[in-house]
Short mmCIF file of C-alpha atoms and ligand atoms in Angstrom, two decimals:
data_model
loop_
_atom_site.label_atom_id
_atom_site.label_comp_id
_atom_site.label_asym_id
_atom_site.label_seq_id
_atom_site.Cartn_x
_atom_site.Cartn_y
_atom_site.Cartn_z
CA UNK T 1 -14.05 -8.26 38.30
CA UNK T 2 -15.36 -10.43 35.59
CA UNK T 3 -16.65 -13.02 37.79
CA UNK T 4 -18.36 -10.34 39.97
CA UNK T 5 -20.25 -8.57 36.92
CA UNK T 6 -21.14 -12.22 36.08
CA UNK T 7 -22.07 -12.96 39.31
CA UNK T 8 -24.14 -10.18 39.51
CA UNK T 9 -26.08 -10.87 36.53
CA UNK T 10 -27.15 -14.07 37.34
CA UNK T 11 -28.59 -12.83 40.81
CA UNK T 12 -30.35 -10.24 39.14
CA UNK T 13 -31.62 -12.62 36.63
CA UNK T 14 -32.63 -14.73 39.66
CA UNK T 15 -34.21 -11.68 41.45
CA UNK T 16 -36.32 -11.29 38.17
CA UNK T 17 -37.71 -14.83 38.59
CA UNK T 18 -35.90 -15.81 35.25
CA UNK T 19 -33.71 -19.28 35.55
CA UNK T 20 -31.19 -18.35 33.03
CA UNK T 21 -28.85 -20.90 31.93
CA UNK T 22 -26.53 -21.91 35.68
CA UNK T 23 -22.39 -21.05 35.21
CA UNK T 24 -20.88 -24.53 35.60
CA UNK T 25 -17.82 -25.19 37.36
CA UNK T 26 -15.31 -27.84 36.57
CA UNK T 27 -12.28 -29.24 38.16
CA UNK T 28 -9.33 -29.65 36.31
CA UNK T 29 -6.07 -32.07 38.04
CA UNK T 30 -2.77 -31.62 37.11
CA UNK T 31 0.91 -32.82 38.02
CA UNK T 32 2.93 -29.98 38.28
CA UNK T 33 3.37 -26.61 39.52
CA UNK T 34 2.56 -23.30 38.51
CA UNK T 35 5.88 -21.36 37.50
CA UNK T 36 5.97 -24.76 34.83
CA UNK T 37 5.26 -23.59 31.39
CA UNK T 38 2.61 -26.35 30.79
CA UNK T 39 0.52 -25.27 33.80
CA UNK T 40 0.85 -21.46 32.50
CA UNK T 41 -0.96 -23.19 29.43
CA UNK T 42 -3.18 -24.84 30.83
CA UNK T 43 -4.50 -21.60 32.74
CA UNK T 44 -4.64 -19.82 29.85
CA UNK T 45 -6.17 -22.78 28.23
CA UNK T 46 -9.32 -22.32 30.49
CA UNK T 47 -9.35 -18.76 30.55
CA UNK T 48 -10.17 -18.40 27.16
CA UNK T 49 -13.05 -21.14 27.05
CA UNK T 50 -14.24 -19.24 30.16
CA UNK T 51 -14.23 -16.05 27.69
CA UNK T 52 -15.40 -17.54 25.28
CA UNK T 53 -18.40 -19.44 27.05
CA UNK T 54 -19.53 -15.95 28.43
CA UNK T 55 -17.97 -16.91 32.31
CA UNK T 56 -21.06 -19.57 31.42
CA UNK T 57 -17.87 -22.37 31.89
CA UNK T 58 -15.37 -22.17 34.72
CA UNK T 59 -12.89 -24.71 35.07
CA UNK T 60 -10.89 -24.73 38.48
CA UNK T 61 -7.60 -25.95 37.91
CA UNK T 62 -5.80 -27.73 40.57
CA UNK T 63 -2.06 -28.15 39.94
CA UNK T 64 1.00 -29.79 41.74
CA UNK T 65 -1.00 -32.86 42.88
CA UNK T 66 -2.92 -30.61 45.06
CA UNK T 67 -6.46 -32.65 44.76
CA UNK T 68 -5.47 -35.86 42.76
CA UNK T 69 -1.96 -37.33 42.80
CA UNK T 70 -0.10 -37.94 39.64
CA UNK T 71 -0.51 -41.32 39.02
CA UNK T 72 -4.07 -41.12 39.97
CA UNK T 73 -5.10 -38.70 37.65
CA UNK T 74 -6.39 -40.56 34.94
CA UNK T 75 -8.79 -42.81 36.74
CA UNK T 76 -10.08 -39.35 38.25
CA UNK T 77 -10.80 -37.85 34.98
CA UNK T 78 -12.48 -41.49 34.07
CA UNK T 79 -14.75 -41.52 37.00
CA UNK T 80 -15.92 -38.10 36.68
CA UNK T 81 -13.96 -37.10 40.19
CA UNK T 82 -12.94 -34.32 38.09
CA UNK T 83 -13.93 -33.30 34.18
CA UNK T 84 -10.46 -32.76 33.42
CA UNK T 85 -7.07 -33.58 33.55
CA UNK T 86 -3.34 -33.61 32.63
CA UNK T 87 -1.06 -36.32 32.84
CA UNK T 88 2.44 -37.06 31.37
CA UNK T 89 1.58 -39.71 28.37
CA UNK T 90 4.11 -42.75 29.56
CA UNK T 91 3.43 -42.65 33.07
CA UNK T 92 0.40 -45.20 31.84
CA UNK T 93 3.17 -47.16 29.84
CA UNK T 94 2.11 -49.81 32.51
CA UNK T 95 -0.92 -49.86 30.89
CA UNK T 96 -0.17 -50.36 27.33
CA UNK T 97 3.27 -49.71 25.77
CA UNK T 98 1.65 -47.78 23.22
CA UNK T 99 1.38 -45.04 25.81
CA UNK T 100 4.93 -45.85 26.57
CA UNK T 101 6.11 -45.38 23.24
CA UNK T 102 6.47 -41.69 24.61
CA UNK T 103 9.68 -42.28 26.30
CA UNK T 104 11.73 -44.82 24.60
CA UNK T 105 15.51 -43.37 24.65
CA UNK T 106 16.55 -42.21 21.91
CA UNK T 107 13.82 -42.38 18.88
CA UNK T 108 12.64 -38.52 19.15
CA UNK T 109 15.05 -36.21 20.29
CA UNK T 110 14.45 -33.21 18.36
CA UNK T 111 10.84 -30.87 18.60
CA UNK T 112 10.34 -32.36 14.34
CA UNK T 113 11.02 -35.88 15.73
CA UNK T 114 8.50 -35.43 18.56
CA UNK T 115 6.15 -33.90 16.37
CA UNK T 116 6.22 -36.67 14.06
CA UNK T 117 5.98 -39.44 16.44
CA UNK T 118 2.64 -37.48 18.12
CA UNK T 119 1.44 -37.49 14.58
CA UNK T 120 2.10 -41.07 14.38
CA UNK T 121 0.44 -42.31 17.49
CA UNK T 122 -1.85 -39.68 17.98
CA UNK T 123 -4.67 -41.79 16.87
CA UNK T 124 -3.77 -45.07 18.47
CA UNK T 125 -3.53 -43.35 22.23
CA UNK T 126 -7.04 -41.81 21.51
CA UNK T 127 -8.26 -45.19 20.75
CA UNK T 128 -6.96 -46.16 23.94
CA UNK T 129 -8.51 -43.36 25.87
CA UNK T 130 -11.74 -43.95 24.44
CA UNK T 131 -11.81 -47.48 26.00
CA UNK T 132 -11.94 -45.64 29.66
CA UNK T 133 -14.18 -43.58 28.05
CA UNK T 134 -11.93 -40.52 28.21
CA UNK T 135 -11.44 -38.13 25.30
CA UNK T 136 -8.06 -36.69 24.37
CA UNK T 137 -8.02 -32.85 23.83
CA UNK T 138 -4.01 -32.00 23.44
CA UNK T 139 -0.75 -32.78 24.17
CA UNK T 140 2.46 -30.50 24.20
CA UNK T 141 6.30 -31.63 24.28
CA UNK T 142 8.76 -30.89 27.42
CA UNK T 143 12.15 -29.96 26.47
CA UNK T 144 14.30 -32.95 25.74
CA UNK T 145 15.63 -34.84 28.73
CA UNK T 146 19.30 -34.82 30.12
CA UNK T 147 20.86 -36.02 33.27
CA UNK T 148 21.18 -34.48 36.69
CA UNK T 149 24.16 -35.69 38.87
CA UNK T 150 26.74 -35.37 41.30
CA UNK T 151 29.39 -37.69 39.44
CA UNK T 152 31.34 -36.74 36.69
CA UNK T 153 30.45 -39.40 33.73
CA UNK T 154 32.98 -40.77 31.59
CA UNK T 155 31.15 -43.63 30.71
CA UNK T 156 28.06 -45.84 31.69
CA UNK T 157 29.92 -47.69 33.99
CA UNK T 158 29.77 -44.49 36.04
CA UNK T 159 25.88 -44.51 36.70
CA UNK T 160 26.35 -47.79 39.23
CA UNK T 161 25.04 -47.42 42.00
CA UNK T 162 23.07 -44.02 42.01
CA UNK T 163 20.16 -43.58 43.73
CA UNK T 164 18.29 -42.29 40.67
CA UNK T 165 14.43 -40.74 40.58
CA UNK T 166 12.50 -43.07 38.64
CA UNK T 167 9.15 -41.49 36.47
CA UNK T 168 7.72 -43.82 34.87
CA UNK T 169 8.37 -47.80 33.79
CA UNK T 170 10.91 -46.72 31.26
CA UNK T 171 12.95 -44.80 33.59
CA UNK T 172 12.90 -47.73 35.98
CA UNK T 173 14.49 -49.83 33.19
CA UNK T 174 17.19 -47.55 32.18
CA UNK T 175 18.01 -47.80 36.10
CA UNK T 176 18.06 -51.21 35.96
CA UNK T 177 20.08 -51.59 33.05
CA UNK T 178 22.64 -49.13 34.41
CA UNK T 179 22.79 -50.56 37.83
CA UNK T 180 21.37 -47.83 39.49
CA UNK T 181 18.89 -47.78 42.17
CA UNK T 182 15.15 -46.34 41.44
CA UNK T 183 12.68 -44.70 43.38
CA UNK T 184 9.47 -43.54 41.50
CA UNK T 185 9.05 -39.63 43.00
CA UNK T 186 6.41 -36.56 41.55
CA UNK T 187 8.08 -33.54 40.65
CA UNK T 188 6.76 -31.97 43.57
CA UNK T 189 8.39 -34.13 46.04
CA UNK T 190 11.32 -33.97 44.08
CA UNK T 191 13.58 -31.30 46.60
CA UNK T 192 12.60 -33.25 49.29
CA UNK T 193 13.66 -36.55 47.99
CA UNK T 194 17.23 -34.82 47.22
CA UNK T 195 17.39 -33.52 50.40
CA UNK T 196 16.64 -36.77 52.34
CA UNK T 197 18.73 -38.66 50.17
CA UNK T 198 16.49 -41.10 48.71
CA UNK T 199 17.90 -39.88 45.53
CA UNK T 200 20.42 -38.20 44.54
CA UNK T 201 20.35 -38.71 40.60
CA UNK T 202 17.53 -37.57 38.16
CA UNK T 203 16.96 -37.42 34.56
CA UNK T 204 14.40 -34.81 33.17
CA UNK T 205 14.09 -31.51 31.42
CA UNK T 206 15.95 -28.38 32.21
CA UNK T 207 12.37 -26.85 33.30
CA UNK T 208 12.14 -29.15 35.58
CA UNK T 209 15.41 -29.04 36.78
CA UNK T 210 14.88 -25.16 37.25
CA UNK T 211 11.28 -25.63 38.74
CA UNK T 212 12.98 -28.34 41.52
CA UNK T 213 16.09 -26.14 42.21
CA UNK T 214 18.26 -28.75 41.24
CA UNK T 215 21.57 -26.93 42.06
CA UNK T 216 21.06 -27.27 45.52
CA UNK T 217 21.73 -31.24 45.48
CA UNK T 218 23.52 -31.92 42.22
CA UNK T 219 26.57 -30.24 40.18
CA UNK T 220 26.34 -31.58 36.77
CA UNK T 221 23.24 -31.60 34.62
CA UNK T 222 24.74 -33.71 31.72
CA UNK T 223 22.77 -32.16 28.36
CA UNK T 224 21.76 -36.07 26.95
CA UNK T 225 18.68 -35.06 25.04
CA UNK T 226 17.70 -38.85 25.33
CA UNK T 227 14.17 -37.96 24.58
CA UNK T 228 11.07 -35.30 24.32
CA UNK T 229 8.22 -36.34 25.91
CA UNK T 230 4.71 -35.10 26.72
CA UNK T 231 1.63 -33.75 28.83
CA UNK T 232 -1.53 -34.70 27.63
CA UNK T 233 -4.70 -33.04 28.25
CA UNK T 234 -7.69 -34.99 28.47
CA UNK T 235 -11.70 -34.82 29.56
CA UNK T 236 -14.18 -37.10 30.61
CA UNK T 237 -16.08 -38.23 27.60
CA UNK T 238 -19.65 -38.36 29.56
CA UNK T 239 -18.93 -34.89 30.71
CA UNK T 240 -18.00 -33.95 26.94
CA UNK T 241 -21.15 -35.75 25.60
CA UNK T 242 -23.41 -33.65 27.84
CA UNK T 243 -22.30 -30.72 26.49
CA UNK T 244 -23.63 -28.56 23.66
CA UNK T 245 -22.12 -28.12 20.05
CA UNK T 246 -21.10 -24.91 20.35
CA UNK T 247 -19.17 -25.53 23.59
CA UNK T 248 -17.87 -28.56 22.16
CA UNK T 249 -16.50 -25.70 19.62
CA UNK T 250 -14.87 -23.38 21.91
CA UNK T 251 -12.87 -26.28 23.69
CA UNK T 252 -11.49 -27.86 20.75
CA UNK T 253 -10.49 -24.29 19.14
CA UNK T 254 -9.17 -23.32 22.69
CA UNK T 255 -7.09 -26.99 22.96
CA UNK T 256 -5.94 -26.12 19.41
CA UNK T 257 -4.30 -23.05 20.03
CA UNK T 258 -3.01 -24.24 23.28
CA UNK T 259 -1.18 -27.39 21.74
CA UNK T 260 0.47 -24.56 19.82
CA UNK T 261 1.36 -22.21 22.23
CA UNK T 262 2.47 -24.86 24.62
CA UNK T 263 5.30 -26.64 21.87
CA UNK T 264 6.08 -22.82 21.13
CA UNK T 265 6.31 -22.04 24.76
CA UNK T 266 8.38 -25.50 25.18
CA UNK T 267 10.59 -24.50 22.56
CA UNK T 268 11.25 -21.04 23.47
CA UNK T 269 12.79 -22.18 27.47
CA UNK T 270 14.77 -25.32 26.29
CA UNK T 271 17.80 -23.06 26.19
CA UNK T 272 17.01 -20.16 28.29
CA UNK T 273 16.48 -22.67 31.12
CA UNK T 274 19.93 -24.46 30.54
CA UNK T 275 21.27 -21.06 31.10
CA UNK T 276 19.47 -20.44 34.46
CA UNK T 277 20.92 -23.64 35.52
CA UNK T 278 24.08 -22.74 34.63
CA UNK T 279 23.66 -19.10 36.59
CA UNK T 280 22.58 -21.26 39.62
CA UNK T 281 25.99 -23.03 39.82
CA UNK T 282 25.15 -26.13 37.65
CA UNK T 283 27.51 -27.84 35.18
CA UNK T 284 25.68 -28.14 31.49
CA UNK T 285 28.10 -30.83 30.48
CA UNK T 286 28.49 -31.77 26.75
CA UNK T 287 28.49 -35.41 27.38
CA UNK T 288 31.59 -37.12 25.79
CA UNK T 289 31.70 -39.82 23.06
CA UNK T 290 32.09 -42.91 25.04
CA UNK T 291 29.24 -41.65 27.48
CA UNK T 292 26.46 -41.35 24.50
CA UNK T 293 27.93 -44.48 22.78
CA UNK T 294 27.13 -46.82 25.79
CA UNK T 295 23.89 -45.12 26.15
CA UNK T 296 22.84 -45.52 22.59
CA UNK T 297 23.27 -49.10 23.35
CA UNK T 298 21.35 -49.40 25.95
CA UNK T 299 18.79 -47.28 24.10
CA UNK T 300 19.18 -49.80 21.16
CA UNK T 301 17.78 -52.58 24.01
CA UNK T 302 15.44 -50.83 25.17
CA UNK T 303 13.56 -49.65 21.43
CA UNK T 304 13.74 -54.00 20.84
CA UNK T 305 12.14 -54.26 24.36
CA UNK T 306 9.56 -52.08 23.93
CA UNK T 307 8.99 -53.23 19.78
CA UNK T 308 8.58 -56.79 21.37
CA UNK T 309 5.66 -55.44 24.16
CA UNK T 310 3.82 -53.61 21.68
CA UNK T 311 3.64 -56.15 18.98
CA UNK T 312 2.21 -55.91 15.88
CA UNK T 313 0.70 -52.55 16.40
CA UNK T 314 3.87 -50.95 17.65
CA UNK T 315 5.63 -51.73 15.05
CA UNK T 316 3.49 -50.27 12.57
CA UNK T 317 3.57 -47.02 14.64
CA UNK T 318 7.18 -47.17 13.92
CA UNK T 319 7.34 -47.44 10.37
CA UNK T 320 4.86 -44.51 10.02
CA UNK T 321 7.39 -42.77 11.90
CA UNK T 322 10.56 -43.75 10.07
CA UNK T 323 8.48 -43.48 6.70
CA UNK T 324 7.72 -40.04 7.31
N1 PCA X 401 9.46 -33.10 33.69
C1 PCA X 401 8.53 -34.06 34.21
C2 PCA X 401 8.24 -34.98 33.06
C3 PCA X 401 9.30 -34.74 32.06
C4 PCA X 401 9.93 -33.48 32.49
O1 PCA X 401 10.76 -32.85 31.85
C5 PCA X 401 9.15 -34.88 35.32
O2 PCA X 401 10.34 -34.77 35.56
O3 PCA X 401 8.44 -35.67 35.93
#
C-alpha cells in the first residue's frame, strides 16, 4: 500500500513535468533463510531506512544464497554487484586470521565474552574492510555452537571418522584434528547434504539446527557452547560515499538499533530453540567431563595456531580482550 501511494506520487509528480528526486533500489545478499532470526533483522533493518528515507530508499533483500552464494558475497558487495551484504565474519578467515579470530574454540562462549571480543576487534576488521573498499555497518552474535550427531560421545576419540559439515577454515581444522572427514556445505544445502550422506555430523547453533530440521538425520545435538560467532552487515563504500548526510544518518541509526535487536533477538532463542529440538526428537546432551576436557585441548592448539597466523596484531587483540 505504501509503495503504491509512493508510486503514485512520483507519476503524478512526473505527469506535472516536475523530476522529483528518483526512489532508488538496492540489492541486499545474504546467506541464510528467512524463518532465521538474523534475516528477520535484516528485513526489519531495511524497512525502517525505507521509512525513514520517505520509500525514497528501497533495499531488496535477497536471502538463502538466492542471487549471490555465500562465499561470494563479499566480493559482490566490493564490486558493486549488489550495495549490500551479510556474511558470517570467519568465513573470510582465509583471508586474514583477524577475521578468523571469530571462531577460535573456546575464547568467547558467553553473549559478555562475544561482546567483548567484537569490541576488541571491531576496529581492526573495519580496517580490513576498508582495504576492499567496503564499509562495515553491524554485526550480531548466533547462539553459541554445539554438536549435532548420531554417535553417542564419551570422548574425542569418538569423533573419528565422521563425515562432518565443515563452515569455514576453522571448522576444517577441528575436523582434522579430530580425524573426521570435512565437507564445506551452506546452510541451505545443509538437509540435502544429510540426506545424501555426504555428512552426517555438524556443529552449529541450535537456530540453525532448528532452521535445517536436524532431527531428521541426527539424534544427539551435544550442547558444547565451543563458541559465539557472527553475521556482519556490510555496504559498498562507493555506494555509501554517493550518498547524502542525512541518509548516511538514517542507516547508521537504523544499523544501530538493529545490532541491538539482533544480540537481543539472539539471546532470547538460544534456549527456546534447544527446546524445539528437543520436542522434535533430538537429544540436548550435557556433554560429560572427559568429552569437554579433550576438546579444551584441542581448543588450547588451535588459540596457539591461530596466535601464531595473526602475529603481532593478534595478539594485541587478545590482550585487549583478556584485559577487559
Ligand atoms: N549458523 C551458521 C553460522 C553459525 C550458525 O549458528 C551456519 O551453520 O553456517
Amino acid at each position: 500500500m505504501k509503495r503504491l501511494t509512493t508510486l503514485m506520487a512520483v507519476v503524478a509528480a512526473l505527469g506535472l513535468g516536475i523530476s522529483g528526486a528518483q526512489a532508488e533500489r538496492w540489492d541486499m545478499a545474504t546467506p541464510y533463510g528467512d524463518s532465521t532470526f538474523h534475516t528477520q533483522n535484516i528485513r526489519e533493518f531495511v524497512q525502517e531506512i525505507h521509512e525513514a528515507t520517505n520509500g525514497q530508499l528501497e533495499v531488496h533483500v535477497h536471502s538463502a544464497g538466492s542471487l549471490i552464494t555465500h562465499p561470494n558475497i563479499k566480493r559482490a558487495v566490493r564490486n558493486r554487484q549488489v550495495q549490500m551484504g551479510e556474511v558470517f565474519i570467519s568465513i573470510l578467515g582465509n583471508e586474514s586470521p583477524i577475521y578468523a579470530i571469530d571462531s577460535v574454540p573456546f575464547l568467547a562462549t558467553s553473549y559478555e565474552e562475544a561482546e567483548k571480543l567484537w569490541q576488541v576487534s571491531r576496529d581492526r576488521i573495519e580496517e580490513l574492510l576498508a582495504r576492499d573498499r567496503i564499509k562495515l555497518l553491524y554485526a550480531v552474535a548466533w547462539p553459541a555452537q554445539g554438536f549435532y550427531t548420531n554417535r553417542e560421545l564419551e570422548s574425542v576419540e569418538d569423533f573419528a571418522g565422521l563425515r562432518f559439515r565443515a563452515y569455514n577454515a576453522t571448522t576444517q581444522r577441528l575436523a582434522e584434528l579430530l580425524d573426521m572427514e570435512a565437507t564445506q556445505v551452506e546452510v541451505p544445502e545443509i538437509p540435502q547434504a544429510f540426506s545424501t550422506g555426504i555428512i552426517n555430523a555438524m556443529i552449529t547453533s541450535p537456530t540453525t539446527g532448528v532452521d535445517s530440521a536436524a532431527w531428521d538425520f541426527v539424534d544427539y545435538f551435544y550442547d558444547i557452547q565451543a563458541w559465539i560467532p557472527k553475521n556482519m552487515v556490510i555496504i559498498n563504500q562507493q555506494v555509501w560515499d554517493g550518498l547524502d548526510e542525512e541518509t548516511q544518518q538514517i542507516i547508521l541509526d537504523a544499523a544501530e538499533r538493529a545490532q541491538e535487536r539482533g544480540w537481543e533477538m539472539s539471546r532470547n532463542e538460544a534456549d527456546r530453540q534447544k527446546a524445539v529440538l528437543n520436542e522434535n526428537g533430538l537429544r540436548v546432551m550435557e556433554p560429560s567431563q572427559a568429552l569437554m576436557d579433550g576438546l579444551a585441548e584441542i581448543g588450547q592448539r588451535m588459540a596457539e595456531e591461530w596466535v601464531e597466523a595473526a602475529g603481532a596484531e593478534g595478539q594485541a587483540i587478545l590482550e585487549a580482550y583478556h584485559e577487559n
